[in-house]
């Protein structure tokens, strides 16, 4: 559960960093690697991938373990929403 919280915090940080551009839907698409991270956020080396069709895949690397989460995302003018699926629940 701790890794999930870190992943969500990292995704929020990515979302906030990209909210100034008018075409965020296009700019967010791709793979984003955490190369710097504050304590308690997405661990360094983790990768978040946003696809054109609104899907997101998060590969979290922490404490020598790899964990993958999948879900969906939406980008509106001034908001960014990510829904991840874990153990049958949506976060």
Short mmCIF file of N, CA, C and O in Angstrom, two decimals:
data_model
loop_
_atom_site.label_atom_id
_atom_site.label_comp_id
_atom_site.label_asym_id
_atom_site.label_seq_id
_atom_site.Cartn_x
_atom_site.Cartn_y
_atom_site.Cartn_z
N UNK A 1 0.82 -1.19 0.00
CA UNK A 1 0.00 0.00 0.00
C UNK A 1 0.86 1.25 0.00
O UNK A 1 0.50 2.25 -0.59
N UNK A 2 2.01 1.20 0.68
CA UNK A 2 2.92 2.34 0.72
C UNK A 2 3.39 2.70 -0.69
O UNK A 2 3.45 3.86 -1.05
N UNK A 3 3.69 1.66 -1.51
CA UNK A 3 4.14 1.91 -2.88
C UNK A 3 3.03 2.58 -3.69
O UNK A 3 3.30 3.42 -4.53
N UNK A 4 1.80 2.21 -3.44
CA UNK A 4 0.67 2.81 -4.14
C UNK A 4 0.59 4.30 -3.82
O UNK A 4 0.43 5.12 -4.72
N UNK A 5 0.71 4.65 -2.56
CA UNK A 5 0.66 6.06 -2.17
C UNK A 5 1.79 6.85 -2.82
O UNK A 5 1.60 7.96 -3.27
N UNK A 6 2.96 6.25 -2.87
CA UNK A 6 4.09 6.93 -3.51
C UNK A 6 3.84 7.13 -5.00
O UNK A 6 4.14 8.18 -5.56
N UNK A 7 3.27 6.11 -5.65
CA UNK A 7 2.96 6.22 -7.07
C UNK A 7 1.95 7.32 -7.33
O UNK A 7 2.10 8.12 -8.25
N UNK A 8 0.91 7.36 -6.52
CA UNK A 8 -0.11 8.39 -6.70
C UNK A 8 0.46 9.79 -6.47
O UNK A 8 0.16 10.73 -7.21
N UNK A 9 1.31 9.94 -5.47
CA UNK A 9 1.94 11.24 -5.21
C UNK A 9 2.79 11.67 -6.39
O UNK A 9 2.79 12.84 -6.79
N UNK A 10 3.51 10.73 -6.98
CA UNK A 10 4.33 11.05 -8.14
C UNK A 10 3.51 11.44 -9.35
O UNK A 10 3.86 12.36 -10.09
N UNK A 11 2.40 10.77 -9.55
CA UNK A 11 1.52 11.09 -10.68
C UNK A 11 0.93 12.48 -10.50
O UNK A 11 0.83 13.25 -11.44
N UNK A 12 0.53 12.80 -9.29
CA UNK A 12 0.01 14.14 -9.01
C UNK A 12 1.07 15.19 -9.32
O UNK A 12 0.79 16.22 -9.92
N UNK A 13 2.31 14.92 -8.94
CA UNK A 13 3.40 15.86 -9.22
C UNK A 13 3.58 16.05 -10.72
O UNK A 13 3.76 17.18 -11.20
N UNK A 14 3.51 14.96 -11.49
CA UNK A 14 3.59 15.07 -12.94
C UNK A 14 2.44 15.90 -13.49
O UNK A 14 2.62 16.72 -14.38
N UNK A 15 1.27 15.67 -12.97
CA UNK A 15 0.09 16.40 -13.44
C UNK A 15 0.23 17.88 -13.19
O UNK A 15 -0.07 18.70 -14.06
N UNK A 16 0.67 18.25 -12.02
CA UNK A 16 0.81 19.66 -11.69
C UNK A 16 1.88 20.33 -12.54
O UNK A 16 1.76 21.50 -12.90
N UNK A 17 2.91 19.59 -12.89
CA UNK A 17 3.98 20.16 -13.70
C UNK A 17 3.53 20.46 -15.12
O UNK A 17 4.07 21.34 -15.77
N UNK A 18 2.50 19.77 -15.59
CA UNK A 18 2.09 19.95 -16.97
C UNK A 18 0.81 20.72 -17.17
O UNK A 18 0.32 20.81 -18.29
N UNK A 19 0.24 21.33 -16.15
CA UNK A 19 -1.07 21.95 -16.30
C UNK A 19 -1.06 23.31 -16.98
O UNK A 19 -2.10 23.82 -17.33
N UNK A 20 0.09 23.91 -17.24
CA UNK A 20 0.13 25.25 -17.83
C UNK A 20 -0.08 25.24 -19.34
O UNK A 20 -0.49 26.24 -19.90
N UNK A 21 0.18 24.16 -20.02
CA UNK A 21 0.09 24.12 -21.48
C UNK A 21 -1.35 23.89 -21.94
O UNK A 21 -2.11 23.19 -21.29
N UNK A 22 -1.70 24.47 -23.09
CA UNK A 22 -3.05 24.35 -23.62
C UNK A 22 -3.33 22.96 -24.18
O UNK A 22 -4.46 22.51 -24.17
N UNK A 23 -2.32 22.29 -24.68
CA UNK A 23 -2.53 20.98 -25.30
C UNK A 23 -1.97 19.86 -24.44
O UNK A 23 -1.22 19.00 -24.90
N UNK A 24 -2.35 19.84 -23.18
CA UNK A 24 -1.85 18.84 -22.24
C UNK A 24 -2.15 17.41 -22.67
O UNK A 24 -1.38 16.51 -22.37
N UNK A 25 -3.27 17.20 -23.36
CA UNK A 25 -3.64 15.86 -23.76
C UNK A 25 -2.57 15.24 -24.65
O UNK A 25 -2.29 14.06 -24.57
N UNK A 26 -1.95 16.05 -25.49
CA UNK A 26 -0.90 15.55 -26.37
C UNK A 26 0.45 15.52 -25.67
O UNK A 26 1.26 14.63 -25.90
N UNK A 27 0.71 16.49 -24.83
CA UNK A 27 2.02 16.59 -24.18
C UNK A 27 2.28 15.50 -23.15
O UNK A 27 3.42 15.13 -22.93
N UNK A 28 1.25 14.97 -22.53
CA UNK A 28 1.42 13.98 -21.48
C UNK A 28 1.74 12.59 -22.03
O UNK A 28 2.34 11.77 -21.35
N UNK A 29 1.39 12.33 -23.29
CA UNK A 29 1.59 11.01 -23.89
C UNK A 29 3.08 10.67 -23.96
O UNK A 29 3.90 11.46 -24.39
N UNK A 30 3.41 9.47 -23.47
CA UNK A 30 4.78 8.99 -23.50
C UNK A 30 5.16 8.35 -22.18
O UNK A 30 4.34 8.17 -21.29
N UNK A 31 6.43 7.99 -22.09
CA UNK A 31 6.96 7.38 -20.86
C UNK A 31 7.73 8.44 -20.09
O UNK A 31 8.54 9.16 -20.66
N UNK A 32 7.47 8.50 -18.80
CA UNK A 32 8.10 9.48 -17.92
C UNK A 32 8.80 8.72 -16.80
O UNK A 32 8.18 7.96 -16.08
N UNK A 33 10.10 8.94 -16.66
CA UNK A 33 10.87 8.28 -15.61
C UNK A 33 11.17 9.26 -14.50
O UNK A 33 11.57 10.40 -14.75
N UNK A 34 10.98 8.82 -13.28
CA UNK A 34 11.31 9.65 -12.12
C UNK A 34 12.83 9.64 -11.94
O UNK A 34 13.40 8.63 -11.57
N UNK A 35 13.47 10.76 -12.27
CA UNK A 35 14.93 10.85 -12.12
C UNK A 35 15.31 11.60 -10.86
O UNK A 35 16.42 11.47 -10.37
N UNK A 36 14.40 12.41 -10.34
CA UNK A 36 14.55 13.09 -9.06
C UNK A 36 13.21 12.94 -8.35
O UNK A 36 12.17 13.00 -8.97
N UNK A 37 13.26 12.77 -7.05
CA UNK A 37 12.00 12.62 -6.33
C UNK A 37 12.17 13.05 -4.88
O UNK A 37 13.20 12.79 -4.26
N UNK A 38 11.17 13.73 -4.39
CA UNK A 38 11.13 14.07 -2.97
C UNK A 38 10.77 12.82 -2.18
O UNK A 38 10.09 11.92 -2.68
N UNK A 39 11.20 12.80 -0.93
CA UNK A 39 10.89 11.66 -0.07
C UNK A 39 9.38 11.50 0.06
O UNK A 39 8.64 12.47 0.19
N UNK A 40 8.91 10.27 -0.03
CA UNK A 40 7.48 9.99 0.10
C UNK A 40 6.71 10.09 -1.20
O UNK A 40 5.50 9.96 -1.21
N UNK A 41 7.41 10.35 -2.32
CA UNK A 41 6.74 10.42 -3.61
C UNK A 41 7.16 9.22 -4.45
O UNK A 41 7.74 8.27 -3.94
N UNK A 42 6.90 9.27 -5.73
CA UNK A 42 7.26 8.20 -6.65
C UNK A 42 8.76 7.93 -6.57
O UNK A 42 9.56 8.85 -6.72
N UNK A 43 9.18 6.70 -6.29
CA UNK A 43 10.61 6.41 -6.13
C UNK A 43 11.40 6.64 -7.42
O UNK A 43 10.90 6.41 -8.52
N UNK A 44 12.62 7.10 -7.26
CA UNK A 44 13.54 7.31 -8.37
C UNK A 44 13.67 6.02 -9.18
O UNK A 44 13.75 4.93 -8.61
N UNK A 45 13.62 6.13 -10.52
CA UNK A 45 13.70 4.96 -11.38
C UNK A 45 12.36 4.39 -11.78
O UNK A 45 12.28 3.56 -12.69
N UNK A 46 11.30 4.83 -11.15
CA UNK A 46 9.95 4.37 -11.51
C UNK A 46 9.55 5.02 -12.83
O UNK A 46 10.02 6.09 -13.18
N UNK A 47 8.66 4.35 -13.57
CA UNK A 47 8.24 4.85 -14.88
C UNK A 47 6.71 4.91 -14.93
O UNK A 47 6.03 3.96 -14.54
N UNK A 48 6.20 6.04 -15.45
CA UNK A 48 4.77 6.20 -15.68
C UNK A 48 4.59 6.38 -17.18
O UNK A 48 5.23 7.23 -17.80
N UNK A 49 3.73 5.57 -17.78
CA UNK A 49 3.48 5.66 -19.22
C UNK A 49 2.03 6.06 -19.46
O UNK A 49 1.10 5.41 -18.98
N UNK A 50 1.84 7.13 -20.23
CA UNK A 50 0.52 7.61 -20.64
C UNK A 50 0.36 7.33 -22.13
O UNK A 50 1.21 7.72 -22.92
N UNK A 51 -0.72 6.65 -22.51
CA UNK A 51 -0.97 6.35 -23.92
C UNK A 51 -1.99 7.31 -24.51
O UNK A 51 -2.72 7.98 -23.79
N UNK A 52 -2.04 7.36 -25.84
CA UNK A 52 -2.97 8.26 -26.53
C UNK A 52 -4.43 7.93 -26.24
O UNK A 52 -5.29 8.80 -26.27
N UNK A 53 -4.69 6.65 -25.95
CA UNK A 53 -6.07 6.23 -25.74
C UNK A 53 -6.54 6.33 -24.29
O UNK A 53 -7.54 5.75 -23.90
N UNK A 54 -5.81 7.10 -23.45
CA UNK A 54 -6.26 7.36 -22.09
C UNK A 54 -5.90 6.31 -21.06
O UNK A 54 -6.48 6.27 -19.98
N UNK A 55 -4.92 5.47 -21.37
CA UNK A 55 -4.50 4.46 -20.39
C UNK A 55 -3.18 4.89 -19.75
O UNK A 55 -2.38 5.59 -20.35
N UNK A 56 -2.99 4.45 -18.51
CA UNK A 56 -1.76 4.75 -17.78
C UNK A 56 -1.22 3.45 -17.18
O UNK A 56 -1.99 2.60 -16.74
N UNK A 57 0.10 3.30 -17.24
CA UNK A 57 0.76 2.16 -16.63
C UNK A 57 1.87 2.70 -15.74
O UNK A 57 2.67 3.54 -16.17
N UNK A 58 1.91 2.26 -14.51
CA UNK A 58 2.90 2.73 -13.54
C UNK A 58 3.76 1.55 -13.11
O UNK A 58 3.23 0.54 -12.65
N UNK A 59 5.06 1.67 -13.30
CA UNK A 59 6.01 0.66 -12.83
C UNK A 59 6.80 1.30 -11.70
O UNK A 59 7.63 2.17 -11.92
N UNK A 60 6.51 0.86 -10.48
CA UNK A 60 7.14 1.42 -9.28
C UNK A 60 8.30 0.52 -8.86
O UNK A 60 8.15 -0.69 -8.79
N UNK A 61 9.44 1.16 -8.61
CA UNK A 61 10.62 0.43 -8.13
C UNK A 61 10.98 0.97 -6.75
O UNK A 61 11.31 2.13 -6.61
N UNK A 62 10.85 0.11 -5.75
CA UNK A 62 11.18 0.54 -4.38
C UNK A 62 11.58 -0.67 -3.56
O UNK A 62 11.01 -1.75 -3.69
N UNK A 63 12.58 -0.48 -2.72
CA UNK A 63 13.04 -1.53 -1.80
C UNK A 63 13.38 -2.82 -2.53
O UNK A 63 13.09 -3.91 -2.05
N UNK A 64 13.95 -2.70 -3.73
CA UNK A 64 14.35 -3.88 -4.49
C UNK A 64 13.20 -4.63 -5.12
O UNK A 64 13.38 -5.74 -5.63
N UNK A 65 12.02 -4.08 -5.12
CA UNK A 65 10.85 -4.72 -5.70
C UNK A 65 10.30 -3.89 -6.85
O UNK A 65 10.40 -2.67 -6.84
N UNK A 66 9.70 -4.56 -7.82
CA UNK A 66 9.01 -3.89 -8.92
C UNK A 66 7.53 -4.21 -8.80
O UNK A 66 7.16 -5.36 -8.59
N UNK A 67 6.71 -3.19 -8.95
CA UNK A 67 5.26 -3.40 -8.92
C UNK A 67 4.65 -2.61 -10.06
O UNK A 67 5.03 -1.46 -10.30
N UNK A 68 3.72 -3.22 -10.78
CA UNK A 68 3.06 -2.56 -11.90
C UNK A 68 1.60 -2.34 -11.59
O UNK A 68 0.93 -3.21 -11.03
N UNK A 69 1.12 -1.17 -11.95
CA UNK A 69 -0.29 -0.82 -11.80
C UNK A 69 -0.78 -0.29 -13.14
O UNK A 69 -0.04 0.36 -13.86
N UNK A 70 -2.03 -0.52 -13.44
CA UNK A 70 -2.62 -0.02 -14.67
C UNK A 70 -3.89 0.73 -14.36
O UNK A 70 -4.46 0.59 -13.28
N UNK A 71 -4.31 1.54 -15.31
CA UNK A 71 -5.54 2.27 -15.12
C UNK A 71 -5.81 3.20 -16.28
O UNK A 71 -5.34 2.97 -17.40
N UNK A 72 -6.55 4.25 -16.00
CA UNK A 72 -6.91 5.24 -17.02
C UNK A 72 -6.63 6.64 -16.51
O UNK A 72 -6.45 6.84 -15.31
N UNK A 73 -6.59 7.58 -17.44
CA UNK A 73 -6.42 8.98 -17.06
C UNK A 73 -7.24 9.87 -18.00
O UNK A 73 -7.57 9.47 -19.12
N UNK A 74 -7.57 11.04 -17.51
CA UNK A 74 -8.23 12.05 -18.33
C UNK A 74 -7.55 13.39 -18.07
O UNK A 74 -7.09 13.65 -16.96
N UNK A 75 -7.49 14.21 -19.09
CA UNK A 75 -6.93 15.55 -18.98
C UNK A 75 -7.97 16.52 -19.49
O UNK A 75 -8.45 16.39 -20.61
N UNK A 76 -8.35 17.47 -18.65
CA UNK A 76 -9.25 18.54 -19.05
C UNK A 76 -8.45 19.84 -19.01
O UNK A 76 -7.27 19.83 -18.68
N UNK A 77 -9.09 20.96 -19.30
CA UNK A 77 -8.38 22.23 -19.34
C UNK A 77 -7.54 22.49 -18.09
O UNK A 77 -6.37 22.82 -18.18
N UNK A 78 -8.13 22.33 -16.94
CA UNK A 78 -7.41 22.66 -15.71
C UNK A 78 -7.40 21.52 -14.69
O UNK A 78 -7.16 21.73 -13.52
N UNK A 79 -7.67 20.29 -15.14
CA UNK A 79 -7.65 19.17 -14.19
C UNK A 79 -7.06 17.93 -14.85
O UNK A 79 -7.02 17.79 -16.06
N UNK A 80 -6.61 17.05 -13.99
CA UNK A 80 -5.95 15.83 -14.41
C UNK A 80 -6.43 14.74 -13.46
O UNK A 80 -6.31 14.90 -12.24
N UNK A 81 -6.98 13.66 -13.98
CA UNK A 81 -7.50 12.59 -13.14
C UNK A 81 -6.88 11.26 -13.55
O UNK A 81 -6.85 10.93 -14.73
N UNK A 82 -6.39 10.51 -12.57
CA UNK A 82 -5.82 9.19 -12.80
C UNK A 82 -6.59 8.20 -11.94
O UNK A 82 -6.80 8.43 -10.75
N UNK A 83 -7.02 7.10 -12.55
CA UNK A 83 -7.68 6.02 -11.82
C UNK A 83 -6.86 4.76 -12.03
O UNK A 83 -6.71 4.29 -13.15
N UNK A 84 -6.30 4.22 -10.93
CA UNK A 84 -5.50 3.02 -10.99
C UNK A 84 -6.29 1.84 -10.44
O UNK A 84 -7.09 2.00 -9.53
N UNK A 85 -6.03 0.66 -10.99
CA UNK A 85 -6.70 -0.56 -10.52
C UNK A 85 -5.70 -1.40 -9.75
O UNK A 85 -4.60 -1.66 -10.22
N UNK A 86 -6.12 -1.81 -8.53
CA UNK A 86 -5.28 -2.66 -7.70
C UNK A 86 -6.15 -3.63 -6.94
O UNK A 86 -7.06 -3.21 -6.22
N UNK A 87 -5.86 -4.90 -7.11
CA UNK A 87 -6.58 -5.95 -6.42
C UNK A 87 -8.09 -5.79 -6.54
O UNK A 87 -8.83 -5.90 -5.56
N UNK A 88 -8.56 -5.48 -7.72
CA UNK A 88 -9.98 -5.35 -7.98
C UNK A 88 -10.59 -4.03 -7.56
O UNK A 88 -11.78 -3.81 -7.77
N UNK A 89 -9.82 -3.16 -6.96
CA UNK A 89 -10.33 -1.85 -6.53
C UNK A 89 -9.76 -0.75 -7.41
O UNK A 89 -8.67 -0.85 -7.93
N UNK A 90 -10.53 0.32 -7.53
CA UNK A 90 -10.08 1.47 -8.29
C UNK A 90 -9.68 2.58 -7.32
O UNK A 90 -10.42 2.92 -6.41
N UNK A 91 -8.50 3.11 -7.52
CA UNK A 91 -7.98 4.16 -6.64
C UNK A 91 -7.94 5.46 -7.41
O UNK A 91 -7.42 5.50 -8.49
#
